[in-house]
mmCIF file of C-alpha atoms in Angstrom:
data_model
loop_
_atom_site.group_PDB
_atom_site.id
_atom_site.type_symbol
_atom_site.label_atom_id
_atom_site.label_comp_id
_atom_site.label_asym_id
_atom_site.label_seq_id
_atom_site.Cartn_x
_atom_site.Cartn_y
_atom_site.Cartn_z
ATOM 1 C CA MET A 868 158.789 133.115 -110.062
ATOM 2 C CA VAL A 869 162.187 132.935 -111.692
ATOM 3 C CA LEU A 870 163.324 129.852 -113.596
ATOM 4 C CA ARG A 871 166.341 128.257 -111.898
ATOM 5 C CA HIS A 872 168.949 127.624 -114.631
ATOM 6 C CA ASP A 873 171.823 126.346 -112.503
ATOM 7 C CA SER A 874 171.260 123.830 -109.701
ATOM 8 C CA ARG A 875 174.497 124.979 -108.047
ATOM 9 C CA VAL A 876 172.929 128.378 -107.269
ATOM 10 C CA SER A 877 171.250 128.120 -103.868
ATOM 11 C CA VAL A 878 168.174 130.001 -102.724
ATOM 12 C CA MET A 879 170.308 132.032 -100.300
ATOM 13 C CA GLN A 880 172.793 132.991 -103.037
ATOM 14 C CA PHE A 881 170.097 134.041 -105.495
ATOM 15 C CA GLY A 882 168.104 135.971 -102.880
ATOM 16 C CA ALA A 883 171.143 137.769 -101.449
ATOM 17 C CA GLN A 884 172.446 138.746 -104.884
ATOM 18 C CA LEU A 885 169.028 139.874 -106.148
ATOM 19 C CA GLU A 886 168.453 142.036 -103.085
ATOM 20 C CA ALA A 887 171.963 143.546 -103.155
ATOM 21 C CA VAL A 888 171.700 144.416 -106.849
ATOM 22 C CA ALA A 889 168.120 145.701 -106.499
ATOM 23 C CA LEU A 890 169.031 147.957 -103.564
ATOM 24 C CA ARG A 891 171.919 149.395 -105.587
ATOM 25 C CA VAL A 892 170.162 149.747 -108.963
ATOM 26 C CA LEU A 893 166.569 150.510 -107.945
ATOM 27 C CA ARG A 894 167.266 153.153 -105.327
ATOM 28 C CA PRO A 895 164.894 156.145 -105.295
ATOM 29 C CA SER A 896 165.665 159.091 -107.563
ATOM 30 C CA SER A 897 167.756 161.937 -106.165
ATOM 31 C CA SER A 898 164.649 164.165 -106.082
ATOM 32 C CA SER A 899 162.972 161.750 -103.673
ATOM 33 C CA THR A 900 163.117 162.748 -100.019
ATOM 34 C CA SER A 901 162.324 159.268 -98.723
ATOM 35 C CA ALA A 902 165.087 157.114 -97.347
ATOM 36 C CA PRO A 903 165.944 154.040 -99.420
ATOM 37 C CA PRO A 904 164.446 150.807 -98.075
ATOM 38 C CA ARG A 905 166.783 148.485 -96.184
ATOM 39 C CA GLN A 906 164.989 145.351 -97.362
ATOM 40 C CA LEU A 907 163.060 144.658 -100.573
ATOM 41 C CA LEU A 908 162.563 140.898 -100.436
ATOM 42 C CA HIS A 909 160.464 139.115 -97.841
ATOM 43 C CA HIS A 910 161.816 135.687 -98.737
ATOM 44 C CA VAL A 911 162.949 133.464 -101.596
ATOM 45 C CA GLU A 912 162.117 129.775 -101.749
ATOM 46 C CA LEU A 913 162.764 126.941 -104.178
ATOM 47 C CA VAL A 914 159.604 125.403 -105.664
ATOM 48 C CA ARG A 915 158.950 122.768 -108.330
ATOM 49 C CA ARG A 916 156.229 123.636 -110.814
ATOM 50 C CA LEU A 917 155.135 122.666 -114.294
ATOM 51 C CA PRO A 918 155.710 125.735 -116.503
ATOM 52 C CA PHE A 919 152.347 127.112 -117.572
ATOM 53 C CA TYR A 920 153.210 128.266 -121.094
ATOM 54 C CA GLY A 921 154.200 125.836 -123.853
ATOM 55 C CA TYR A 922 154.485 122.058 -123.670
ATOM 56 C CA HIS A 923 156.511 120.639 -120.790
ATOM 57 C CA GLU A 924 156.789 116.996 -119.756
ATOM 58 C CA ARG A 925 158.327 117.508 -116.352
ATOM 59 C CA PHE A 926 158.416 119.867 -113.431
ATOM 60 C CA ARG A 927 161.122 122.536 -113.301
ATOM 61 C CA SER A 928 162.761 124.331 -110.387
ATOM 62 C CA PHE A 929 161.885 127.967 -109.779
ATOM 63 C CA PHE A 930 162.920 130.609 -107.292
ATOM 64 C CA ARG A 931 159.701 131.975 -105.816
ATOM 65 C CA VAL A 932 160.445 135.567 -104.810
ATOM 66 C CA SER A 933 158.154 137.323 -102.312
ATOM 67 C CA VAL A 934 158.597 141.078 -102.096
ATOM 68 C CA ILE A 935 157.653 143.375 -99.230
ATOM 69 C CA ASP A 936 156.204 146.089 -101.480
ATOM 70 C CA PRO A 937 154.100 144.725 -104.384
ATOM 71 C CA ALA A 938 154.758 147.976 -106.276
ATOM 72 C CA MET A 939 158.371 146.793 -106.736
ATOM 73 C CA VAL A 940 157.450 143.679 -108.749
ATOM 74 C CA GLY A 941 157.530 145.412 -112.147
ATOM 75 C CA ARG A 942 160.904 147.020 -111.464
ATOM 76 C CA LEU A 943 162.388 143.715 -110.268
ATOM 77 C CA VAL A 944 161.040 141.913 -113.359
ATOM 78 C CA ARG A 945 162.677 144.499 -115.621
ATOM 79 C CA LEU A 946 165.923 144.191 -113.666
ATOM 80 C CA LEU A 947 165.931 140.386 -114.014
ATOM 81 C CA GLY A 948 164.716 140.144 -117.606
ATOM 82 C CA HIS A 949 166.407 143.079 -119.322
ATOM 83 C CA THR A 950 169.783 143.366 -117.606
ATOM 84 C CA THR A 951 172.607 141.005 -116.682
ATOM 85 C CA GLU A 952 173.144 142.631 -113.274
ATOM 86 C CA VAL A 953 172.004 139.552 -111.299
ATOM 87 C CA GLY A 954 174.256 136.535 -111.824
ATOM 88 C CA GLY A 955 175.639 137.851 -115.120
ATOM 89 C CA ARG A 956 172.620 136.640 -117.090
ATOM 90 C CA ARG A 957 169.050 137.510 -118.027
ATOM 91 C CA TRP A 958 166.437 135.587 -116.063
ATOM 92 C CA GLN A 959 163.097 134.332 -117.345
ATOM 93 C CA THR A 960 160.233 135.214 -115.009
ATOM 94 C CA TYR A 961 156.871 133.462 -114.696
ATOM 95 C CA GLU A 962 153.597 134.720 -113.187
ATOM 96 C CA SER A 963 155.047 138.211 -112.786
ATOM 97 C CA HIS A 964 152.333 139.686 -115.015
ATOM 98 C CA ALA A 965 149.597 138.634 -112.582
ATOM 99 C CA PRO A 966 148.457 141.428 -110.240
ATOM 100 C CA TYR A 967 149.514 140.988 -106.601
ATOM 101 C CA HIS A 968 145.989 140.518 -105.218
ATOM 102 C CA PHE A 969 145.135 137.918 -107.865
ATOM 103 C CA GLN A 970 148.343 135.973 -107.160
ATOM 104 C CA PHE A 971 147.616 136.123 -103.415
ATOM 105 C CA MET A 972 144.147 134.662 -104.012
ATOM 106 C CA VAL A 973 145.566 131.860 -106.175
ATOM 107 C CA ASP A 974 148.285 130.996 -103.646
ATOM 108 C CA TYR A 975 145.805 130.728 -100.788
ATOM 109 C CA GLY A 976 142.999 129.087 -102.778
ATOM 110 C CA MET A 977 140.552 131.981 -102.487
ATOM 111 C CA LYS A 978 137.851 132.177 -105.128
ATOM 112 C CA GLY A 979 136.158 135.550 -105.222
ATOM 113 C CA MET A 980 133.179 135.419 -102.886
ATOM 114 C CA ALA A 981 133.535 131.677 -102.168
ATOM 115 C CA PRO A 982 134.315 130.635 -98.583
ATOM 116 C CA PHE A 983 137.820 129.631 -97.564
ATOM 117 C CA PHE A 984 139.394 128.228 -94.426
ATOM 118 C CA ILE A 985 140.122 130.807 -91.696
ATOM 119 C CA PRO A 986 141.682 129.209 -88.600
ATOM 120 C CA THR A 987 141.269 132.286 -86.346
ATOM 121 C CA CYS A 988 140.156 135.882 -86.708
ATOM 122 C CA THR A 989 139.419 139.088 -84.801
ATOM 123 C CA ALA A 990 136.018 140.761 -85.254
ATOM 124 C CA ARG A 991 135.723 144.548 -85.425
ATOM 125 C CA SER A 992 133.097 146.131 -83.174
ATOM 126 C CA PRO A 993 130.166 146.427 -83.227
ATOM 127 C CA ILE A 994 129.168 142.827 -83.883
ATOM 128 C CA PRO A 995 125.615 141.534 -84.481
ATOM 129 C CA LYS A 996 123.584 140.467 -81.436
ATOM 130 C CA GLU A 997 123.538 136.825 -82.514
ATOM 131 C CA LEU A 998 127.361 136.778 -82.393
ATOM 132 C CA GLN A 999 127.737 138.269 -78.926
ATOM 133 C CA HIS A 1000 127.702 134.839 -77.282
ATOM 134 C CA VAL A 1001 131.015 132.999 -76.910
ATOM 135 C CA GLN A 1002 129.618 129.826 -78.504
ATOM 136 C CA ALA A 1003 128.596 131.680 -81.682
ATOM 137 C CA GLN A 1004 132.013 133.347 -81.863
ATOM 138 C CA ALA A 1005 133.782 130.009 -81.374
ATOM 139 C CA ARG A 1006 131.790 128.498 -84.245
ATOM 140 C CA LEU A 1007 133.158 131.212 -86.560
ATOM 141 C CA LYS A 1008 136.693 130.993 -85.064
ATOM 142 C CA ILE A 1009 136.484 134.531 -83.623
ATOM 143 C CA THR A 1010 139.157 134.705 -80.920
ATOM 144 C CA ALA A 1011 138.803 138.405 -80.039
ATOM 145 C CA VAL A 1012 136.590 141.442 -80.588
ATOM 146 C CA THR A 1013 138.177 144.883 -80.918
ATOM 147 C CA SER A 1014 137.122 147.956 -78.955
ATOM 148 C CA LYS A 1015 134.577 150.073 -80.811
ATOM 149 C CA GLY A 1016 136.297 152.276 -83.390
ATOM 150 C CA GLU A 1017 139.783 150.780 -82.952
ATOM 151 C CA PRO A 1018 140.568 150.177 -85.741
ATOM 152 C CA MET A 1019 137.786 151.834 -87.709
ATOM 153 C CA ARG A 1020 135.531 149.576 -89.756
ATOM 154 C CA LEU A 1021 136.158 149.757 -93.498
ATOM 155 C CA THR A 1022 132.764 148.527 -94.719
ATOM 156 C CA ARG A 1023 129.082 148.463 -93.830
ATOM 157 C CA ALA A 1024 129.080 144.664 -93.675
ATOM 158 C CA GLU A 1025 127.217 143.011 -90.830
ATOM 159 C CA LEU A 1026 130.444 141.358 -89.686
ATOM 160 C CA GLU A 1027 133.949 142.620 -90.430
ATOM 161 C CA ILE A 1028 136.948 140.522 -89.437
ATOM 162 C CA ASP A 1029 140.730 140.768 -89.500
ATOM 163 C CA VAL A 1030 142.815 137.702 -90.314
ATOM 164 C CA ARG A 1031 146.569 137.514 -89.756
ATOM 165 C CA ALA A 1032 148.433 136.557 -92.931
ATOM 166 C CA SER A 1033 150.400 134.018 -90.901
ATOM 167 C CA ALA A 1034 147.132 132.235 -90.040
ATOM 168 C CA LEU A 1035 146.273 131.549 -93.683
ATOM 169 C CA ARG A 1036 147.493 128.333 -95.254
ATOM 170 C CA TRP A 1037 148.857 127.643 -98.726
ATOM 171 C CA ARG A 1038 146.828 125.610 -101.180
ATOM 172 C CA GLU A 1039 147.765 121.979 -100.812
ATOM 173 C CA SER A 1040 146.444 120.861 -104.194
ATOM 174 C CA SER A 1041 145.352 122.467 -107.425
ATOM 175 C CA ILE A 1042 141.793 121.153 -106.970
ATOM 176 C CA GLU A 1043 140.220 120.774 -103.563
ATOM 177 C CA THR A 1044 138.170 117.601 -103.107
ATOM 178 C CA GLY A 1045 134.460 118.017 -103.773
ATOM 179 C CA GLU A 1046 135.023 121.543 -105.039
ATOM 180 C CA ASN A 1047 131.993 122.734 -106.979
ATOM 181 C CA LEU A 1048 129.244 125.283 -106.504
ATOM 182 C CA LEU A 1049 126.897 122.835 -104.771
ATOM 183 C CA SER A 1050 129.521 121.774 -102.202
ATOM 184 C CA VAL A 1051 130.408 125.404 -101.543
ATOM 185 C CA ARG A 1052 126.764 126.248 -100.794
ATOM 186 C CA ARG A 1053 126.479 123.312 -98.409
ATOM 187 C CA SER A 1054 129.657 124.216 -96.529
ATOM 188 C CA VAL A 1055 128.700 127.811 -95.688
ATOM 189 C CA PRO A 1056 127.412 128.068 -92.094
ATOM 190 C CA ALA A 1057 123.720 128.987 -91.815
ATOM 191 C CA ILE A 1058 124.533 132.183 -89.924
ATOM 192 C CA LEU A 1059 126.480 133.506 -92.932
ATOM 193 C CA CYS A 1060 123.786 132.540 -95.456
ATOM 194 C CA ARG A 1061 120.935 134.399 -93.782
ATOM 195 C CA VAL A 1062 119.949 137.514 -95.712
ATOM 196 C CA ARG A 1063 118.850 140.556 -93.717
ATOM 197 C CA ARG A 1064 115.825 142.471 -94.992
#
């Protein structure tokens, strides 16, 4: 996230200028045979957050920048913080030190091995016998089952599913109601709690 210093700068202006400068400055080295990317940013949005570090009484406006390639985050942070290429100033970034996967988990309210809301998913074949009935699949929000081997399973888990990123939802509050270890245990369906021996 980038602190918004001037309320006259719109999300579109900031995003367009950041991408134009990044494409010009961060292009691959001349020894690279790969073609330069045509798009670096997925989207930029304006959010209001309480800055995490230091004492702050009120929320501030930030540009939340989502990149297509997480490997570009460090280079974009250096571009924003150490040069005046974007908007003629140096920009203060927040949360850019957090690894991509950790930030993804925070944004979507995922907590390690704790359950989280999945509206729909696709199961990879083969699936356990007790999940071969439509009713059992509906209970777990399984809308489709892939053909065996397409795509290949990545684990030896009893059930492996694919979830579209667009199906996930953002956290709506910093603390979910009733969120503690006991409530998590109670909310897990019995079929997922059963341990195979």
